[in-house]
Coordinates of C-alpha atoms in Angstrom, one line a residue:
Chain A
X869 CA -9.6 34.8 8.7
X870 CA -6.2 33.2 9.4
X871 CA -7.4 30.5 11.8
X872 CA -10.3 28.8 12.4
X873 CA -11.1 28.5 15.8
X874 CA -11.8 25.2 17.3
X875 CA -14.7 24.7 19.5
X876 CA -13.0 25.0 22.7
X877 CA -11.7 28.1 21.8
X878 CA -8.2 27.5 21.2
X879 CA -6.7 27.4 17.6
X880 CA -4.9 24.3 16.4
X881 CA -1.7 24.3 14.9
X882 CA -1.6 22.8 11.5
X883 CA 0.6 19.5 11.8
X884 CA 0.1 18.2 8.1
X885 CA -1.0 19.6 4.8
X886 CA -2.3 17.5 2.3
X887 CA -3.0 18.5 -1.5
X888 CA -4.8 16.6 -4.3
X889 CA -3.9 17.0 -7.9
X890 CA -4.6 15.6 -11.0
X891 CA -4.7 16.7 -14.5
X892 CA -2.6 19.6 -14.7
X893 CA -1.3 19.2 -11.3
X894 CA 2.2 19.1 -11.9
X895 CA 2.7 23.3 -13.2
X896 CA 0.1 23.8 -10.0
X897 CA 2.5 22.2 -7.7
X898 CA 5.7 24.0 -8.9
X899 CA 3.9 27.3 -8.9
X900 CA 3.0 26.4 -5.2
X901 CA 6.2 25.4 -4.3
X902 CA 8.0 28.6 -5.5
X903 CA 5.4 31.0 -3.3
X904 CA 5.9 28.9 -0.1
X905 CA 8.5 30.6 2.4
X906 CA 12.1 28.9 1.7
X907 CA 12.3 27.0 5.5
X908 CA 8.4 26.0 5.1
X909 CA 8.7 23.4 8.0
X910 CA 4.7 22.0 8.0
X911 CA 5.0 18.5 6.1
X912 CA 3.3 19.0 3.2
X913 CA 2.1 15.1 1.4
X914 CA 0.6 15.5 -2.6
X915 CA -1.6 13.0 -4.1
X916 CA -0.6 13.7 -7.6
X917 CA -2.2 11.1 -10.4
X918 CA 0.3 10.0 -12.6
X919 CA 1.2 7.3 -15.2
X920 CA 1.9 3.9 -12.9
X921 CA 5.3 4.1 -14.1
X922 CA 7.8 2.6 -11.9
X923 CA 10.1 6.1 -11.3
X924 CA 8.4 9.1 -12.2
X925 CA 10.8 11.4 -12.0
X926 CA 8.6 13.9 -10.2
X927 CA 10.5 14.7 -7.3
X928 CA 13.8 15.3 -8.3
X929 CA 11.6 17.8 -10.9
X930 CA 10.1 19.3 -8.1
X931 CA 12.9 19.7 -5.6
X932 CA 14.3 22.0 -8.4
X933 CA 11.5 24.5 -6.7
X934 CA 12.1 24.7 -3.4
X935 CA 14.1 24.4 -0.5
X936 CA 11.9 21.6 1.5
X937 CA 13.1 17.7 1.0
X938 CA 11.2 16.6 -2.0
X939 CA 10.8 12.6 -2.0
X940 CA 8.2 9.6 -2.6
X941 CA 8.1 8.4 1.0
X942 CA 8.9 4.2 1.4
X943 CA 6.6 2.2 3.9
X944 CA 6.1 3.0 7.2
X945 CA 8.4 6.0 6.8
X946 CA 7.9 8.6 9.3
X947 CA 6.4 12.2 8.7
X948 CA 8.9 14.9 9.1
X949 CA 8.6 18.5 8.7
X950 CA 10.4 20.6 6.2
X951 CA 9.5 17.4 4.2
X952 CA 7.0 17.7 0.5
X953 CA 5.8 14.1 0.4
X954 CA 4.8 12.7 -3.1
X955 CA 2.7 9.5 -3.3
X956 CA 4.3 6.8 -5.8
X957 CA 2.7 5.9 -8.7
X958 CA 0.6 3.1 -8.6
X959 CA 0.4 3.1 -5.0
X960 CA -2.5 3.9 -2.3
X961 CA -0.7 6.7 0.3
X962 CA -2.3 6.2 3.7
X963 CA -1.1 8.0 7.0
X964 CA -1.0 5.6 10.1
X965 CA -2.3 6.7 13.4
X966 CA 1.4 6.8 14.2
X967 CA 2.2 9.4 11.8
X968 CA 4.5 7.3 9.1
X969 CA 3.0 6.5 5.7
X970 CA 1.7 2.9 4.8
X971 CA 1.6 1.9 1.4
X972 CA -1.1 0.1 -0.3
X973 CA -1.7 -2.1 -3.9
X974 CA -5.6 -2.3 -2.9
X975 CA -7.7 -2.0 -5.8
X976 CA -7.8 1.7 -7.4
X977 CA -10.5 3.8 -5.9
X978 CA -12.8 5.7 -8.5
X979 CA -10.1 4.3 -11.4
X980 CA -7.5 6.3 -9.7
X981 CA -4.4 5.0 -7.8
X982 CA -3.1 6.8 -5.8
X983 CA -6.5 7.9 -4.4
X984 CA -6.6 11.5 -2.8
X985 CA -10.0 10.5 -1.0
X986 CA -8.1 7.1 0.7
X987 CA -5.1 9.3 1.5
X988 CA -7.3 12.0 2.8
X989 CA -9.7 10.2 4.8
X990 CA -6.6 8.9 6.6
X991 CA -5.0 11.5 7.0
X992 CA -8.1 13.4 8.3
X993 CA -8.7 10.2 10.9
X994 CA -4.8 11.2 12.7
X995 CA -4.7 14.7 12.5
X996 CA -8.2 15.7 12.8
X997 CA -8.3 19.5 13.2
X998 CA -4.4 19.8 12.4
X999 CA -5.1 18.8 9.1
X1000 CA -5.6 21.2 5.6
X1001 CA -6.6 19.7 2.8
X1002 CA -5.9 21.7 -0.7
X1003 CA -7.7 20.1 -3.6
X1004 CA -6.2 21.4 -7.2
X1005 CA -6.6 21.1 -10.7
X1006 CA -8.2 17.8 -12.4
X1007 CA -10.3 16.3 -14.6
X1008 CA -12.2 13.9 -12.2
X1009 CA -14.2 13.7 -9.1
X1010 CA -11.4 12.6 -6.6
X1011 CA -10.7 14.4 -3.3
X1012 CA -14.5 15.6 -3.3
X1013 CA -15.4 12.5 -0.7
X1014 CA -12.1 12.8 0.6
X1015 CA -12.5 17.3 1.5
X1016 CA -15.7 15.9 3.3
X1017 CA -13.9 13.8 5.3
X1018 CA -11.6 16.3 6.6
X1019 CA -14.5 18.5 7.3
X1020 CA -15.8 15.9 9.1
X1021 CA -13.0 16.0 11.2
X1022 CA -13.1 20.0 11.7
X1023 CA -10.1 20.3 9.5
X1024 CA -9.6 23.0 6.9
X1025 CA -10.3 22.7 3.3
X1026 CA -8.7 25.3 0.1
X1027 CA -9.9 24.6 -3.0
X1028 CA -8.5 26.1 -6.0
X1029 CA -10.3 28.7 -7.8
X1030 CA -11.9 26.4 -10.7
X1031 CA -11.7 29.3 -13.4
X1032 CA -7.9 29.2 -12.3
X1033 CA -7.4 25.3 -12.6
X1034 CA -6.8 23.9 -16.0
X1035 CA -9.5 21.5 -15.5
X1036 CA -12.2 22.4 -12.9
X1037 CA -13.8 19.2 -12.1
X1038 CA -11.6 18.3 -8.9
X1039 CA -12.1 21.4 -7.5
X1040 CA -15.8 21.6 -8.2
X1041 CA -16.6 18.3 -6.7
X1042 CA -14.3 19.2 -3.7
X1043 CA -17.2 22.5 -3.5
X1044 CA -19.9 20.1 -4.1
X1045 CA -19.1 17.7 -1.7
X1046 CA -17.6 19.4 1.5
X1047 CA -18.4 22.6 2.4
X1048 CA -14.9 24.1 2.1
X1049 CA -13.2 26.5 4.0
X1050 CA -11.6 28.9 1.0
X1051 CA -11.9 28.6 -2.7
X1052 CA -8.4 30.5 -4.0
X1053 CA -6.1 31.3 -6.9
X1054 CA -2.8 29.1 -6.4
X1055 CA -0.7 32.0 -5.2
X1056 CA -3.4 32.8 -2.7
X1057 CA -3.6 29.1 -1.3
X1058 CA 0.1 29.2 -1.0
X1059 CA 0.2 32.7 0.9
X1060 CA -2.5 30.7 3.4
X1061 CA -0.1 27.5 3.6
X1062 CA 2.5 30.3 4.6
X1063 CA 0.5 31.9 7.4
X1064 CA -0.2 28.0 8.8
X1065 CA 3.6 27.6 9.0
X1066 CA 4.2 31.5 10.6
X1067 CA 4.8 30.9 14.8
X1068 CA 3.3 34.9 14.8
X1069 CA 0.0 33.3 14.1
X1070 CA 0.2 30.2 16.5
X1071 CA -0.5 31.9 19.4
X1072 CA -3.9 30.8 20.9
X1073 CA -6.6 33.4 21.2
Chain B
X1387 CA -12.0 17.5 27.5
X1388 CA -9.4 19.6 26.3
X1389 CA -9.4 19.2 22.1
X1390 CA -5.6 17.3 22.8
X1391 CA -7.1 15.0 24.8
X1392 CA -9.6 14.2 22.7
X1393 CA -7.7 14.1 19.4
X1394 CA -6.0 11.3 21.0
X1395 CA -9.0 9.3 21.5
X1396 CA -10.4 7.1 19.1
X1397 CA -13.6 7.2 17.8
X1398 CA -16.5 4.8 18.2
X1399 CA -15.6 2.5 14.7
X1400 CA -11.9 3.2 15.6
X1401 CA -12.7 1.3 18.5
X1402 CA -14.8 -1.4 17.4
X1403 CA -12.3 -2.4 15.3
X1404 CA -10.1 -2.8 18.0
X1405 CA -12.1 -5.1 19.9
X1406 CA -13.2 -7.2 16.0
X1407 CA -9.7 -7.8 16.1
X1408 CA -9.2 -8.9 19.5
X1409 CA -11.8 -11.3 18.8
X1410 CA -10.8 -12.8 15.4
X1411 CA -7.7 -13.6 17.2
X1412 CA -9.2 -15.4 20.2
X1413 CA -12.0 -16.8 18.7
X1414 CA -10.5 -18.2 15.7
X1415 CA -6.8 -17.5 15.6
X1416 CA -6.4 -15.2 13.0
X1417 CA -4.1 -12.2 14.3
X1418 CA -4.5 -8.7 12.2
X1419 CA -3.5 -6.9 15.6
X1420 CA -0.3 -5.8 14.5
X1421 CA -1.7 -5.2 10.3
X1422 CA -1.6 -1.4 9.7
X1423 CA -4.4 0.9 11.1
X1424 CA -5.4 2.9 8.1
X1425 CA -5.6 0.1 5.1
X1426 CA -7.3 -2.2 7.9
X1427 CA -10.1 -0.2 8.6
X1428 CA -10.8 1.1 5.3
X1429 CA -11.1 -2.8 4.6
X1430 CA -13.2 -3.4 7.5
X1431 CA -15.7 -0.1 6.0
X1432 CA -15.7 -1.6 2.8
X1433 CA -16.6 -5.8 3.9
X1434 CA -19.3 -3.7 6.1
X1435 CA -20.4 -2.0 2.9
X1436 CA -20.4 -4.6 0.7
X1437 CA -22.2 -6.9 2.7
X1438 CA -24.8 -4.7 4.3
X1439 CA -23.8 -4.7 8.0
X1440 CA -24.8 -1.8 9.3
X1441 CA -22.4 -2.0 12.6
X1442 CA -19.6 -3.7 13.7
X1443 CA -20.7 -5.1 16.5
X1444 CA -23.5 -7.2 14.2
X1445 CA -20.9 -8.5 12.2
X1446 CA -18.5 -9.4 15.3
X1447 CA -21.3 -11.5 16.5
X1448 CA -21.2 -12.9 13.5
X1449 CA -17.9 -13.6 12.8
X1450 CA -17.3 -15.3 16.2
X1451 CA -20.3 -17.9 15.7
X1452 CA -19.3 -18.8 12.0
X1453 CA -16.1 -19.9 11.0
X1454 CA -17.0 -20.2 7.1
X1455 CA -18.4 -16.4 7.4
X1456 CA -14.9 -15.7 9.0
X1457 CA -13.3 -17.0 6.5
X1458 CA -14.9 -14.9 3.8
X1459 CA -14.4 -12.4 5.8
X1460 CA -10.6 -12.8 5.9
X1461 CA -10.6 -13.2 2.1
X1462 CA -12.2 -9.9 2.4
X1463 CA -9.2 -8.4 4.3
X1464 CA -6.5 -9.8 2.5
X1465 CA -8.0 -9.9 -0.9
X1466 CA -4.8 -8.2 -2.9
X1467 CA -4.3 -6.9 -6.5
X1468 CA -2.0 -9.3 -8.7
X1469 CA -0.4 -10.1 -12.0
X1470 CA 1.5 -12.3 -14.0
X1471 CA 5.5 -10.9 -14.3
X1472 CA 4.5 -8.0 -11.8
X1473 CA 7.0 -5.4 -12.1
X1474 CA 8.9 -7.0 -15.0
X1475 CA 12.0 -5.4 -14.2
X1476 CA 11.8 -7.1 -10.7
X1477 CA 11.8 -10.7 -13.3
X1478 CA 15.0 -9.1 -14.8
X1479 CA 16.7 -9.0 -11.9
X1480 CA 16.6 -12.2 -10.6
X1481 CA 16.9 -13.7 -14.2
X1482 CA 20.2 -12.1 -14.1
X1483 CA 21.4 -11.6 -11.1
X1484 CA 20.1 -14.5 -8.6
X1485 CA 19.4 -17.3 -11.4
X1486 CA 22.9 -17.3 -12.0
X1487 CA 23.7 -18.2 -8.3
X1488 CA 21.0 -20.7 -7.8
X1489 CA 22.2 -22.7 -10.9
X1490 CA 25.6 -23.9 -8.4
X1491 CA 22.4 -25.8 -6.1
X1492 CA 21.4 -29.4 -7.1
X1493 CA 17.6 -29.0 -5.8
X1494 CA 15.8 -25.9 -4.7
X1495 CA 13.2 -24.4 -2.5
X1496 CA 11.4 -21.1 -3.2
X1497 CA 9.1 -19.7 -0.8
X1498 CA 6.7 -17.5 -2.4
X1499 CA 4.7 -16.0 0.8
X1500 CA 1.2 -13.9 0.2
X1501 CA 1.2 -15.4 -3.5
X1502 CA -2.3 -14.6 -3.7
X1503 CA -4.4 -15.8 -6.8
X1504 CA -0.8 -17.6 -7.4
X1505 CA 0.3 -15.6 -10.7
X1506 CA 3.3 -14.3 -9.5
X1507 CA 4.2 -18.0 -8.2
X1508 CA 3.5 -19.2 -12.1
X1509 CA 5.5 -16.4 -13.2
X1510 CA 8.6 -17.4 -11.4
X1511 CA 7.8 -21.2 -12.3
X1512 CA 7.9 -20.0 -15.9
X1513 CA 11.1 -18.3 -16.0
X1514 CA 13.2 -21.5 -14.0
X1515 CA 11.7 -23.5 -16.8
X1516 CA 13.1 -21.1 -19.4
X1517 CA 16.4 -20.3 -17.2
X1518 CA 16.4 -24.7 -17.6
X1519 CA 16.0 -25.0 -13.6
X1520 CA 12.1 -26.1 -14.1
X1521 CA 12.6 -29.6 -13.3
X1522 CA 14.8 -29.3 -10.2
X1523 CA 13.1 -26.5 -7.8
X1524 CA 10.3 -26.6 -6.0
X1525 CA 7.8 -23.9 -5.3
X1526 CA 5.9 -23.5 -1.7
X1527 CA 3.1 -20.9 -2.6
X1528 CA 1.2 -19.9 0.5
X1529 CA -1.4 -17.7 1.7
X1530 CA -3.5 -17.2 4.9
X1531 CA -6.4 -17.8 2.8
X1532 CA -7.5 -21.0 1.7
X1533 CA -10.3 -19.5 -1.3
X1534 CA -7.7 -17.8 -2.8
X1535 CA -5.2 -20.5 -2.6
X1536 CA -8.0 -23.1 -4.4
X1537 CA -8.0 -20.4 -7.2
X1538 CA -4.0 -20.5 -7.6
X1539 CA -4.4 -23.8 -7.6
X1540 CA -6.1 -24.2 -11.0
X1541 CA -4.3 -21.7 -12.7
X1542 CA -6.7 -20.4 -14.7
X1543 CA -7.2 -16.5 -15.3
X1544 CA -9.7 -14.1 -16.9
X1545 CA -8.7 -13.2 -20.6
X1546 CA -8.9 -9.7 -19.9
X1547 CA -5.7 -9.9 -17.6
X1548 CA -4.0 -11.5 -20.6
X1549 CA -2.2 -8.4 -22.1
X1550 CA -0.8 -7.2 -19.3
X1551 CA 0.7 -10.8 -18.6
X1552 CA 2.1 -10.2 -22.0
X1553 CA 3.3 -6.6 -21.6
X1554 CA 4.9 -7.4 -18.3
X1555 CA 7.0 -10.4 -19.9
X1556 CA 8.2 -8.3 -22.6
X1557 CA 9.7 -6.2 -19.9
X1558 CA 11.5 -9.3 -17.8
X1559 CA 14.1 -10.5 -20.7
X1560 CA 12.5 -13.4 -21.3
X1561 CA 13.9 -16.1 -24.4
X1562 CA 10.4 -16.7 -25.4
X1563 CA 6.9 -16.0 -25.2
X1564 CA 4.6 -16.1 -22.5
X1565 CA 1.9 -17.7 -25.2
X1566 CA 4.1 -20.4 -25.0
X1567 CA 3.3 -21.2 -21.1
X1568 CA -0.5 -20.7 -21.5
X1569 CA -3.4 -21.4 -23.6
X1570 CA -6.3 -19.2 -24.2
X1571 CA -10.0 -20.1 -24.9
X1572 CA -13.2 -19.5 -23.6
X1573 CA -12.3 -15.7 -21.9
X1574 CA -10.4 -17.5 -19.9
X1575 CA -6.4 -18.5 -19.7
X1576 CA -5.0 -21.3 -18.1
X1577 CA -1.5 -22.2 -17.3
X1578 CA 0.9 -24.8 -18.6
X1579 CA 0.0 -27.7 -16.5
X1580 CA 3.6 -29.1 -16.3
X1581 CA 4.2 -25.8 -14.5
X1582 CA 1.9 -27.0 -11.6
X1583 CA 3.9 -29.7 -10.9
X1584 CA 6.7 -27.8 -9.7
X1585 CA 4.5 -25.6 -7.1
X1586 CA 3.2 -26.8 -3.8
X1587 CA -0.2 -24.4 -2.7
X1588 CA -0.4 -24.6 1.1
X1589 CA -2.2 -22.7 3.6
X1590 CA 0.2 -20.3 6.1
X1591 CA -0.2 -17.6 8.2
X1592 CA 3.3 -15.2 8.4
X1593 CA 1.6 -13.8 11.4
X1594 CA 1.1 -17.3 13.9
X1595 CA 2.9 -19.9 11.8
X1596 CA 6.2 -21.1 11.8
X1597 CA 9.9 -20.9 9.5
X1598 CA 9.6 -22.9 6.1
X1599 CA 13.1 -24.6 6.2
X1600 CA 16.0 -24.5 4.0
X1601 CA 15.0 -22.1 0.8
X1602 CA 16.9 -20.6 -1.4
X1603 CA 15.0 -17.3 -2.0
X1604 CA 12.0 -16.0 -0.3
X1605 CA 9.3 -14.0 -2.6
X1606 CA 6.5 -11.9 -0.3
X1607 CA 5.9 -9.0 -2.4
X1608 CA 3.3 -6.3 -1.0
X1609 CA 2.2 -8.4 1.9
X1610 CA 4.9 -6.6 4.5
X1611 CA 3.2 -2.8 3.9
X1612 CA -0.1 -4.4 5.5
X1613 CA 1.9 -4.7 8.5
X1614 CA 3.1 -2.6 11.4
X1615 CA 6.6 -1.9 11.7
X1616 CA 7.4 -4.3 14.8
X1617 CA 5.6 -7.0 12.7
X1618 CA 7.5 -6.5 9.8
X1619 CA 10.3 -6.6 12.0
X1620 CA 9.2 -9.9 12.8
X1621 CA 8.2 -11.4 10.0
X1622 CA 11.7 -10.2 8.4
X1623 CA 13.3 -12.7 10.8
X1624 CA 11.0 -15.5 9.8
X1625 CA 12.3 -14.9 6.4
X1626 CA 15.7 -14.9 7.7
X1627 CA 15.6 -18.0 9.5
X1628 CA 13.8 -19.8 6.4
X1629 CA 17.0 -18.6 4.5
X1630 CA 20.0 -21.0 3.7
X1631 CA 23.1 -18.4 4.3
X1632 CA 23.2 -16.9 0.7
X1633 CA 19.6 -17.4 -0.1
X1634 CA 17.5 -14.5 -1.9
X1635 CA 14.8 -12.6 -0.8
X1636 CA 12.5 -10.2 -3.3
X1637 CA 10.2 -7.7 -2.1
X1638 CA 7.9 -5.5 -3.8
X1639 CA 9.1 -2.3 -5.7
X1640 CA 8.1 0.2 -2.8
X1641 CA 8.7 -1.7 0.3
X1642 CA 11.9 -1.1 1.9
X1643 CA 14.2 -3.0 4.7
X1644 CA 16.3 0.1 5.6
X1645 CA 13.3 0.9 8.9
X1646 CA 13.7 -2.3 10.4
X1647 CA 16.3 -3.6 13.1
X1648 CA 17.2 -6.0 11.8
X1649 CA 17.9 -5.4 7.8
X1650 CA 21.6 -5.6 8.5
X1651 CA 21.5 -9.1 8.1
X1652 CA 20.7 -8.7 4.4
X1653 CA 22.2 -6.7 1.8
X1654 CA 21.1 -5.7 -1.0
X1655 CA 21.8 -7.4 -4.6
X1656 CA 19.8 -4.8 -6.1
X1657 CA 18.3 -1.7 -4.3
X1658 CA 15.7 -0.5 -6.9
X1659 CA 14.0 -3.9 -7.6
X1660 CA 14.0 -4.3 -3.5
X1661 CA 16.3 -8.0 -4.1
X1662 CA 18.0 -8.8 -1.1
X1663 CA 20.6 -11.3 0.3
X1664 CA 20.9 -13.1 3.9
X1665 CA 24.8 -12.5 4.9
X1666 CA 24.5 -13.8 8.1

């Protein structure tokens, strides 16, 4: 299965990947980054929890990687493709219905800010079926509520193969709470990613 | 309907929302119309949550036959997440960089907008007292909501807040302590007092009230990401026209001008700590 159908029959094109990571997360994403095509065009936004340190550094670390633009998007900034999003430290990522990124200081969510459920749920509510979620390695329950919401929305949901992750408890709440689409090793999720982004497998059925 | 069409459709709370809004606005006056989408209606879920409404359109009712239920409301909306010396190195900057420019004024008028609980308007009263310019500014702290503006007005803060206040001074180059503006007793710490003298709390609404004249530097830090870009762009010229030519304006950390039209009539004093300057 590349593509799951929609109920009208025709496939959606994937507009907007979103990953969760915590614990961990940082070798996941670099190891993601390196198996994704070089031109990987579908903008890609990771919820990675970090120390609420003013500059973390973790972009110009990751852009090392890849080819894509690797940045912490500023308010109301808009989506772009080709583009690997990372949320800022101590900040909420949301996506307006607009498609740019709005920036919140509400309260953390579950102790965690940036939350991947907040950033999920809106990103599920704009791009409804045109949305994957990928939730990675991590050592709490965030992005469980958060891969039920994009269900909810008939997106698609990866998980990352818990006896891969370095700490399975993100994943395995993802599988507890949504009922998720793939559960993969990294390379695998990133080889799915790929085939989302291939115009060869755009074509509706 | 084709699945385009109806991704572009809202859904049922999507649009209740919508109308709640519509209705704050003409009912009461309070305009969130043009607040951003995703933040607002994760708020809205939450109040509904919390207070065990069940559907929007129970609470609308509500809301538009009781103006003190409104109100909490509101406080519910805008409720934000503060702290003494947030950001210290934002403290540093204008320690260094603006204090030295508003020393040449005789009397001065700061406008902090969205102070909140008010601990980032103390914080700033703290450091023109230790930067010697205590006794000649003035402070206008204002909020849309009146609760939280009581609660700046007394100054007093849970204990458990305390060492971050102390962390963050630390970080802003500060000549002394910050033990030495406070005192501490009964899990609770309240502020100098003399500080209060210097700080006006008033009610104000960026969104349907007008220019606060003649300041020297405007503070609104993580109000202008609750808002849509056009109202940003609007509120930005409020700021602009509350400027004297010269006068400051501070934002928070993450929040940038570079999107809006008209940003070209500040420039930055320092890009990192989001400290700007009205040039024309």
């Amino acid at each position: 299965m590349n593509q799951q159908e929609c109920s009208s029959g025709l496939i959606k094109q994937v507009e907007c990947v979103v990953i969760g990571a915590s614990s961990g997360g940082l070798d996941v994403l670099i190891k993601l980054l390196q198996a994704l095509p070089v031109h990987y065009q579908i903008p890609t936004v990771a919820i990675l929890h970090q120390r609420p340190n003013r500059s973390s550094g973790v972009p110009d670390m990751l852009s090392k990687y890849t080819h894509m633009t690797v940045q912490e998007p500023e308010d109301k900034q808009g989506i772009e493709p080709g583009h690997f999003y990372v949320a800022p430290p101590n900040y909420h990522l949301l996506i307006d219905p607009d498609k740019v990124f709005s920036l919140s200081i509400d309260a953390p969510l579950n102790f965690c800010r940036p939350s991947i459920d907040m950033a999920f749920q809106s990103a599920a509510e704009v791009y409804r079926e045109a949305l994957v979620g990928c939730v990675l390695t991590g050592a709490n329950s965030d992005g469980g509520q958060g891969a039920r919401y994009i269900k909810d929305y008939n997106g698609r949901v990866l998980v990352q193969n818990p006896k891969q992750a370095t700490v399975d408890s993100m994943p395995l709440a993802a599988i507890a709470a949504a009922d998720v689409d793939d559960i993969l090793d990294i390379e695998d999720i990133a080889k799915r990613l790929a085939s989302f982004g291939d115009p060869a497998e755009r074509i509706p059925s | 309907m084709s699945q385009d069409s109806y991704a572009e459709q809202l859904n049922e709370f999507e649009v209740e929302v919508e109308c709640l809004m519509e209705a704050l606005y003409l009912r009461w006056g309070y305009d969130f119309r043009e607040y951003s989408r995703a933040s607002l209606r994760r708020r809205v879920a939450r109040y509904m949550s919390d207070n065990h409404y069940q559907r929007v359109a129970d609470l609308q009712h509500e809301l538009i036959r009781d103006k003190k239920r409104c109100v909490h409301f509101v406080r519910g909306l805008t409720v934000n997440v503060t702290d003494m010396f947030r950001d210290p190195e934002f403290y540093k900057v204008i320690r260094e960089q603006v204090v030295p420019e508003l020393r040449s004024h005789p009397f001065l008028k700061i406008w902090h907008a969205g102070c909140s609980t008010g601990e980032e308007a103390y914080s700033m009263a703290i450091l023109l007292h230790e930067e010697g310019l205590g006794e000649r500014a003035v402070i206008y702290a204002t909020d849309i909501n009146s609760q939280v503006l009581e609660q700046a007005s007394k100054g007093v803060y849970h204990e458990k807040m305390l060492s971050a206040a102390r962390e963050n001074y630390a970080g802003t180059g500060g000549p002394g302590r910050l033990d030495d503006f406070i005192s501490v007793g009964y899990e609770r710490f309240l502020v100098d007092p003399k500080l209060k003298k210097n700080i006006v709390f008033t009610q104000h609404d960026l969104v349907t009230d007008q220019v606060f004249g003649e300041m020297q530097m405007v503070i609104c830090r993580n109000v202008l990401i609750y808002f849509r870009r056009e109202l940003q762009t609007k509120v930005l010229t409020l700021f602009h026209d509350s400027l004297d030519m010269g006068g400051f304006l501070g934002l928070g950390m993450k929040e940038s001008l570079r999107s809006l039209p008209n940003h070209i009539r500040f420039k930055p004093i320092d890009e990192s700590a989001r400290v700007f300057q009205r040039i024309d």
